[in-house]
Backbone as CSV, one residue per row, in Angstrom:
resi,resn,N_x,N_y,N_z,CA_x,CA_y,CA_z,C_x,C_y,C_z
1,MET,1.651,-77.184,-27.009,0.816,-76.122,-26.487,1.648,-75.041,-25.807
2,THR,2.661,-75.415,-25.014,3.486,-74.414,-24.359,4.312,-73.644,-25.383
3,ARG,4.675,-74.274,-26.454,5.463,-73.592,-27.474,4.632,-72.519,-28.175
4,THR,3.390,-72.777,-28.517,2.529,-71.773,-29.141,2.212,-70.648,-28.154
5,MET,2.071,-70.967,-26.930,1.800,-69.958,-25.929,2.982,-69.009,-25.824
6,SER,4.145,-69.505,-25.888,5.308,-68.657,-25.782,5.435,-67.760,-27.013
7,ARG,5.104,-68.244,-28.189,5.112,-67.398,-29.395,4.034,-66.321,-29.297
8,PHE,2.896,-66.690,-28.793,1.815,-65.736,-28.627,2.192,-64.655,-27.614
9,GLN,2.837,-65.051,-26.535,3.287,-64.078,-25.536,4.332,-63.135,-26.126
10,TRP,5.273,-63.656,-26.912,6.269,-62.799,-27.553,5.598,-61.818,-28.519
11,PHE,4.600,-62.281,-29.228,3.876,-61.408,-30.145,3.202,-60.265,-29.375
12,ILE,2.573,-60.568,-28.243,1.918,-59.545,-27.424,2.947,-58.555,-26.880
13,VAL,4.069,-59.055,-26.409,5.127,-58.186,-25.875,5.638,-57.252,-26.964
14,LEU,5.923,-57.777,-28.144,6.403,-56.935,-29.251,5.347,-55.923,-29.677
15,LEU,4.097,-56.336,-29.709,3.023,-55.423,-30.065,2.925,-54.275,-29.048
16,CYS,3.039,-54.590,-27.780,3.010,-53.553,-26.735,4.185,-52.593,-26.867
17,LEU,5.374,-53.098,-27.146,6.549,-52.240,-27.321,6.384,-51.306,-28.508
18,VAL,5.866,-51.814,-29.602,5.642,-50.972,-30.784,4.631,-49.877,-30.468
19,LEU,3.563,-50.232,-29.800,2.550,-49.237,-29.444,3.097,-48.184,-28.483
20,LEU,3.876,-48.595,-27.509,4.443,-47.642,-26.550,5.416,-46.680,-27.204
21,THR,6.243,-47.156,-28.093,7.223,-46.263,-28.732,6.560,-45.308,-29.705
22,ASN,5.456,-45.673,-30.297,4.769,-44.783,-31.232,3.867,-43.782,-30.538
23,CYS,3.500,-44.034,-29.317,2.588,-43.141,-28.601,3.312,-42.038,-27.842
24,THR,4.597,-42.130,-27.671,5.325,-41.098,-26.935,5.772,-40.009,-27.896
25,THR,6.160,-38.857,-27.347,6.655,-37.771,-28.188,7.965,-38.184,-28.837
26,ARG,8.248,-37.594,-29.953,9.408,-37.988,-30.737,10.741,-37.656,-30.048
27,ASP,10.872,-36.440,-29.557,12.172,-36.070,-28.995,12.131,-35.774,-27.504
28,GLY,10.962,-35.477,-26.955,10.849,-35.213,-25.527,11.521,-33.931,-25.091
29,GLU,11.828,-33.041,-26.034,12.511,-31.795,-25.705,11.552,-30.617,-25.772
30,CYS,11.904,-29.582,-25.082,11.130,-28.349,-25.090,11.648,-27.447,-26.203
31,HIS,10.746,-26.980,-27.053,11.140,-26.104,-28.159,10.642,-24.673,-27.967
32,GLU,10.203,-24.348,-26.793,9.719,-23.008,-26.482,10.803,-22.215,-25.760
33,GLU,10.793,-20.901,-25.937,11.679,-20.028,-25.168,11.097,-19.909,-23.769
34,MET,11.862,-20.321,-22.768,11.364,-20.364,-21.396,11.872,-19.210,-20.531
35,LYS,12.723,-18.366,-21.077,13.287,-17.274,-20.285,12.528,-15.978,-20.535
36,THR,12.484,-15.155,-19.501,11.934,-13.809,-19.613,12.908,-12.846,-18.947
37,ALA,12.926,-11.624,-19.429,13.786,-10.601,-18.828,13.167,-9.235,-19.090
38,LEU,13.386,-8.334,-18.171,12.914,-6.962,-18.289,13.794,-6.231,-19.304
39,GLY,13.191,-5.718,-20.355,13.938,-4.987,-21.387,13.980,-3.508,-21.081
40,CYS,15.193,-2.933,-21.019,15.385,-1.513,-20.695,16.135,-0.834,-21.832
41,GLU,15.462,0.060,-22.547,16.104,0.832,-23.603,16.870,1.989,-22.972
42,LEU,18.028,2.304,-23.535,18.867,3.376,-23.004,18.772,4.613,-23.899
43,TYR,18.556,5.759,-23.271,18.451,7.026,-23.990,19.357,8.058,-23.323
44,ALA,20.009,8.847,-24.141,20.828,9.964,-23.649,20.076,11.258,-23.938
45,THR,20.152,12.189,-23.031,19.508,13.488,-23.204,20.587,14.512,-23.532
46,SER,20.379,15.241,-24.618,21.353,16.275,-25.002,20.625,17.605,-25.221
47,TYR,21.361,18.669,-25.009,20.790,20.011,-25.118,20.867,20.494,-26.558
48,ASP,19.735,20.974,-27.066,19.669,21.574,-28.408,19.725,23.091,-28.234
49,PRO,20.886,23.724,-28.547,21.012,25.164,-28.303,20.159,26.013,-29.243
50,ILE,19.782,25.487,-30.390,18.969,26.259,-31.337,17.556,26.442,-30.797
51,GLU,16.946,25.335,-30.358,15.584,25.419,-29.824,15.570,25.573,-28.305
52,GLU,16.748,25.510,-27.701,16.914,25.669,-26.263,16.064,24.675,-25.460
53,ILE,16.121,23.398,-25.876,15.430,22.328,-25.155,16.341,21.109,-25.093
54,TYR,16.004,20.197,-24.198,16.722,18.931,-24.106,16.007,17.899,-24.967
55,ARG,16.783,17.166,-25.780,16.225,16.141,-26.664,16.778,14.763,-26.294
56,PRO,15.889,13.808,-26.126,16.359,12.433,-25.886,16.620,11.726,-27.218
57,ALA,17.607,10.845,-27.222,17.910,10.032,-28.404,18.400,8.672,-27.929
58,SER,18.005,7.652,-28.670,18.474,6.302,-28.344,19.991,6.307,-28.382
59,ALA,20.610,5.648,-27.412,22.060,5.735,-27.290,22.682,4.375,-27.032
60,THR,23.847,4.167,-27.607,24.668,3.009,-27.286,25.662,3.450,-26.232
61,MET,25.675,2.748,-25.107,26.514,3.138,-23.971,27.303,1.939,-23.478
62,ASN,28.399,2.213,-22.810,29.166,1.160,-22.132,28.525,0.950,-20.766
63,ALA,27.855,-0.185,-20.624,27.058,-0.426,-19.425,27.685,-1.475,-18.528
64,THR,27.566,-1.225,-17.229,27.874,-2.203,-16.200,26.609,-2.346,-15.369
65,ALA,26.158,-3.572,-15.169,24.932,-3.797,-14.402,25.052,-5.106,-13.637
66,TYR,24.533,-5.083,-12.412,24.491,-6.301,-11.607,23.291,-6.253,-10.677
67,GLY,22.860,-7.438,-10.248,21.731,-7.546,-9.345,22.158,-7.360,-7.898
68,ILE,21.293,-6.751,-7.115,21.538,-6.592,-5.679,20.996,-7.834,-4.979
69,GLY,21.792,-8.395,-4.101,21.385,-9.602,-3.397,21.723,-10.870,-4.155
70,THR,22.366,-10.730,-5.284,22.832,-11.884,-6.062,24.289,-11.641,-6.414
71,ASP,24.953,-12.669,-6.858,26.349,-12.504,-7.257,26.464,-12.457,-8.782
72,SER,25.499,-11.817,-9.426,25.469,-11.815,-10.883,25.964,-10.492,-11.450
73,LEU,26.972,-10.565,-12.289,27.416,-9.420,-13.073,26.806,-9.604,-14.451
74,LEU,25.792,-8.813,-14.758,25.053,-8.979,-16.004,25.760,-8.339,-17.188
75,TYR,26.319,-7.168,-16.981,27.063,-6.447,-18.024,28.324,-5.893,-17.374
76,ASP,29.451,-6.041,-18.048,30.729,-5.561,-17.534,31.364,-4.635,-18.559
77,ASN,30.983,-3.356,-18.504,31.472,-2.338,-19.431,31.234,-2.781,-20.880
78,THR,30.010,-3.243,-21.140,29.617,-3.772,-22.440,28.871,-2.698,-23.228
79,SER,29.192,-2.559,-24.513,28.550,-1.581,-25.377,27.168,-2.093,-25.805
80,VAL,26.102,-1.443,-25.300,24.720,-1.860,-25.568,23.819,-0.638,-25.699
81,ASN,22.662,-0.836,-26.317,21.627,0.204,-26.315,20.369,-0.275,-25.609
82,LYS,20.433,-1.530,-25.105,19.316,-2.112,-24.361,19.860,-3.086,-23.331
83,LEU,19.297,-3.031,-22.133,19.660,-3.970,-21.073,18.548,-4.999,-20.917
84,SER,18.911,-6.241,-20.671,17.955,-7.290,-20.330,18.229,-7.699,-18.885
85,LEU,17.324,-7.340,-18.004,17.503,-7.583,-16.578,16.582,-8.721,-16.132
86,PRO,17.141,-9.841,-15.664,16.308,-10.976,-15.251,15.667,-10.723,-13.883
87,LEU,14.358,-10.894,-13.816,13.634,-10.724,-12.555,13.600,-12.049,-11.809
88,ASN,13.567,-11.973,-10.488,13.571,-13.159,-9.637,12.158,-13.731,-9.546
89,ALA,11.964,-14.954,-10.040,10.641,-15.584,-10.045,10.206,-16.045,-8.660
90,PHE,11.119,-16.037,-7.681,10.799,-16.501,-6.333,10.629,-15.350,-5.347
91,ASP,10.513,-14.129,-5.864,10.355,-12.950,-5.030,9.408,-11.990,-5.739
92,THR,9.086,-10.874,-5.102,8.229,-9.867,-5.728,8.967,-8.546,-5.922
93,ILE,10.279,-8.551,-5.716,11.111,-7.368,-5.933,12.467,-7.814,-6.474
94,SER,12.968,-7.055,-7.436,14.331,-7.248,-7.938,14.984,-5.881,-8.026
95,GLN,16.256,-5.805,-7.602,16.985,-4.545,-7.612,18.285,-4.714,-8.396
96,PHE,18.658,-3.652,-9.109,19.854,-3.682,-9.944,20.616,-2.384,-9.791
97,VAL,21.938,-2.475,-9.894,22.793,-1.299,-9.970,23.233,-1.172,-11.421
98,VAL,23.066,0.031,-11.975,23.384,0.284,-13.374,24.318,1.485,-13.448
99,CYS,25.369,1.340,-14.245,26.298,2.440,-14.515,26.563,2.459,-16.009
100,CYS,26.290,3.578,-16.662,26.507,3.696,-18.102,27.511,4.801,-18.393
101,ASP,28.435,4.497,-19.296,29.490,5.431,-19.709,30.256,6.019,-18.534
102,SER,30.528,5.195,-17.529,31.308,5.573,-16.342,30.721,6.753,-15.591
103,LEU,29.426,6.960,-15.722,28.751,7.970,-14.918,28.510,7.370,-13.538
104,ALA,27.828,8.067,-12.685,27.561,7.573,-11.335,26.655,6.341,-11.377
105,ASN,26.776,5.502,-10.355,25.912,4.322,-10.230,24.501,4.741,-9.830
106,ASP,23.518,4.082,-10.437,22.124,4.271,-10.054,21.521,2.920,-9.708
107,THR,20.546,2.945,-8.822,19.852,1.732,-8.429,18.435,1.757,-8.986
108,LEU,18.027,0.646,-9.589,16.668,0.462,-10.081,16.013,-0.644,-9.271
109,ALA,14.794,-0.420,-8.793,14.046,-1.433,-8.043,12.707,-1.649,-8.738
110,PHE,12.370,-2.908,-8.977,11.120,-3.257,-9.646,10.291,-4.138,-8.722
111,TYR,9.033,-3.777,-8.550,8.085,-4.504,-7.711,7.045,-5.113,-8.641
112,TYR,6.770,-6.403,-8.473,5.954,-7.100,-9.465,5.226,-8.278,-8.847
113,THR,4.296,-8.805,-9.610,3.661,-10.078,-9.283,4.125,-11.088,-10.324
114,VAL,4.182,-12.347,-9.908,4.659,-13.419,-10.773,3.483,-14.333,-11.106
115,ARG,3.397,-14.702,-12.350,2.431,-15.737,-12.737,3.185,-16.787,-13.540
116,ASN,2.847,-18.042,-13.307,3.489,-19.139,-14.020,2.583,-19.601,-15.150
117,ASN,3.089,-19.507,-16.365,2.350,-19.903,-17.554,2.776,-21.325,-17.926
118,VAL,1.852,-22.285,-17.829,2.171,-23.672,-18.162,2.271,-23.795,-19.679
119,ILE,3.438,-24.229,-20.149,3.678,-24.361,-21.593,3.335,-25.772,-22.062
120,SER,3.973,-26.784,-21.492,3.714,-28.180,-21.838,4.368,-29.068,-20.790
121,LEU,4.152,-30.375,-20.928,4.797,-31.305,-19.998,6.306,-31.275,-20.154
122,GLU,6.789,-31.180,-21.391,8.232,-31.163,-21.620,8.868,-29.876,-21.110
123,CYS,8.176,-28.751,-21.297,8.747,-27.450,-20.954,8.499,-27.047,-19.503
124,GLY,7.344,-27.389,-18.989,6.996,-26.954,-17.648,6.377,-25.569,-17.659
125,CYS,6.669,-24.771,-16.628,6.090,-23.438,-16.474,7.107,-22.363,-16.833
126,LYS,6.612,-21.314,-17.461,7.428,-20.150,-17.804,6.997,-18.997,-16.897
127,PRO,7.936,-18.407,-16.138,7.543,-17.293,-15.273,7.288,-16.032,-16.103
128,GLU,6.165,-15.387,-15.839,5.841,-14.107,-16.460,5.575,-13.118,-15.335
129,PHE,5.839,-11.847,-15.582,5.802,-10.839,-14.530,4.899,-9.683,-14.923
130,ILE,4.226,-9.120,-13.928,3.445,-7.896,-14.096,4.087,-6.843,-13.195
131,ILE,4.656,-5.807,-13.807,5.317,-4.736,-13.048,4.230,-3.887,-12.370
132,ARG,4.263,-3.838,-11.045,3.304,-3.023,-10.296,3.798,-1.580,-10.195
133,TYR,5.047,-1.412,-9.820,5.660,-0.088,-9.784,7.166,-0.261,-9.701
134,PHE,7.889,0.844,-9.834,9.350,0.812,-9.796,9.855,2.106,-9.195
135,SER,11.109,2.083,-8.777,11.755,3.289,-8.262,13.198,3.292,-8.739
136,HIS,13.828,4.464,-8.678,15.218,4.583,-9.122,15.870,5.785,-8.464
137,THR,17.185,5.730,-8.368,17.942,6.891,-7.896,18.212,7.796,-9.094
138,THR,18.682,9.009,-8.808,18.856,9.997,-9.886,20.267,10.579,-9.920
139,HIS,21.267,9.732,-9.740,22.646,10.215,-9.823,23.015,10.505,-11.280
140,ALA,22.792,9.567,-12.160,23.037,9.760,-13.592,21.745,9.629,-14.388
141,ILE,20.758,8.966,-13.823,19.468,8.800,-14.504,18.625,10.052,-14.307
142,ASP,18.105,10.562,-15.409,17.211,11.710,-15.361,15.790,11.252,-15.063
143,SER,15.320,10.253,-15.813,13.965,9.741,-15.615,13.847,8.339,-16.204
144,VAL,12.777,7.660,-15.803,12.480,6.317,-16.301,11.003,6.282,-16.665
145,ILE,10.708,5.756,-17.849,9.330,5.652,-18.314,8.989,4.184,-18.516
146,GLN,7.807,3.802,-18.046,7.341,2.423,-18.230,6.543,2.345,-19.525
147,LEU,6.988,1.476,-20.460,6.328,1.289,-21.738,5.239,0.222,-21.679
148,SER,5.475,-0.788,-20.861,4.538,-1.906,-20.722,4.699,-2.492,-19.330
149,ASP,3.638,-3.095,-18.818,3.746,-3.690,-17.487,3.956,-5.194,-17.527
150,GLU,3.823,-5.829,-18.689,3.989,-7.281,-18.801,5.382,-7.655,-19.287
151,VAL,6.011,-8.572,-18.565,7.307,-9.124,-18.960,7.048,-10.590,-19.301
152,ILE,6.969,-10.882,-20.615,6.591,-12.236,-21.039,7.590,-12.875,-21.995
153,ASP,8.650,-12.141,-22.383,9.640,-12.714,-23.296,10.974,-11.983,-23.138
154,LEU,11.896,-12.261,-24.045,13.215,-11.614,-24.000,13.327,-10.436,-24.968
155,ASN,12.354,-10.260,-25.855,12.498,-9.293,-26.946,11.819,-7.950,-26.705
156,THR,10.831,-7.904,-25.859,10.034,-6.694,-25.677,10.671,-5.777,-24.634
157,SER,10.639,-4.470,-24.914,11.123,-3.482,-23.944,9.967,-2.995,-23.089
158,GLN,10.185,-2.976,-21.783,9.165,-2.495,-20.859,9.522,-1.151,-20.236
159,ILE,10.802,-0.807,-20.239,11.291,0.397,-19.555,12.181,1.186,-20.509
160,ARG,12.103,2.500,-20.408,13.026,3.384,-21.139,13.725,4.254,-20.103
161,ILE,15.075,4.172,-20.096,15.871,4.923,-19.111,16.506,6.124,-19.818
162,TYR,16.256,7.319,-19.289,16.841,8.542,-19.823,17.955,9.000,-18.883
163,PHE,19.160,9.163,-19.445,20.300,9.625,-18.656,20.437,11.131,-18.790
164,SER,20.864,11.760,-17.686,21.040,13.218,-17.651,22.138,13.640,-18.617
165,PRO,22.035,14.860,-19.134,23.110,15.356,-20.015,24.408,15.505,-19.242
166,ARG,25.496,15.322,-19.913,26.810,15.401,-19.248,27.301,16.807,-19.169
């Protein structure tokens, strides 16, 4: 009797192990993109002498950018036509210093609200941002236009920066 009981117990244990391994996720990894960043397109303004107006055009520039209050150097004289600036999910303001083509340094400040989008148990929450307003200095920057107020991924541009003519 004790021998059959032990076989029966082993059968139950093995059955439980099989059920547990089949009920869990296969890899337990997150397959979603969890990062977000503010996309800033770079534009240069040049004078058209024929029509006597200034025309903006998308531009590739050597950019240096870093966050204020952090020790992060995001771009170090890197040739780009778009900047990806990471916003702080634990604050409601992020500030950056930007210098393009060795022009004067400008400061950009973004004020926003943060919402956490729950993706899954494996991934957790993804921070998403709603830009409330922004400000900037005008040493080399002529103007800044907001294209969208939602920052929800790494691919979308929310800001267009126009640099003054040289």
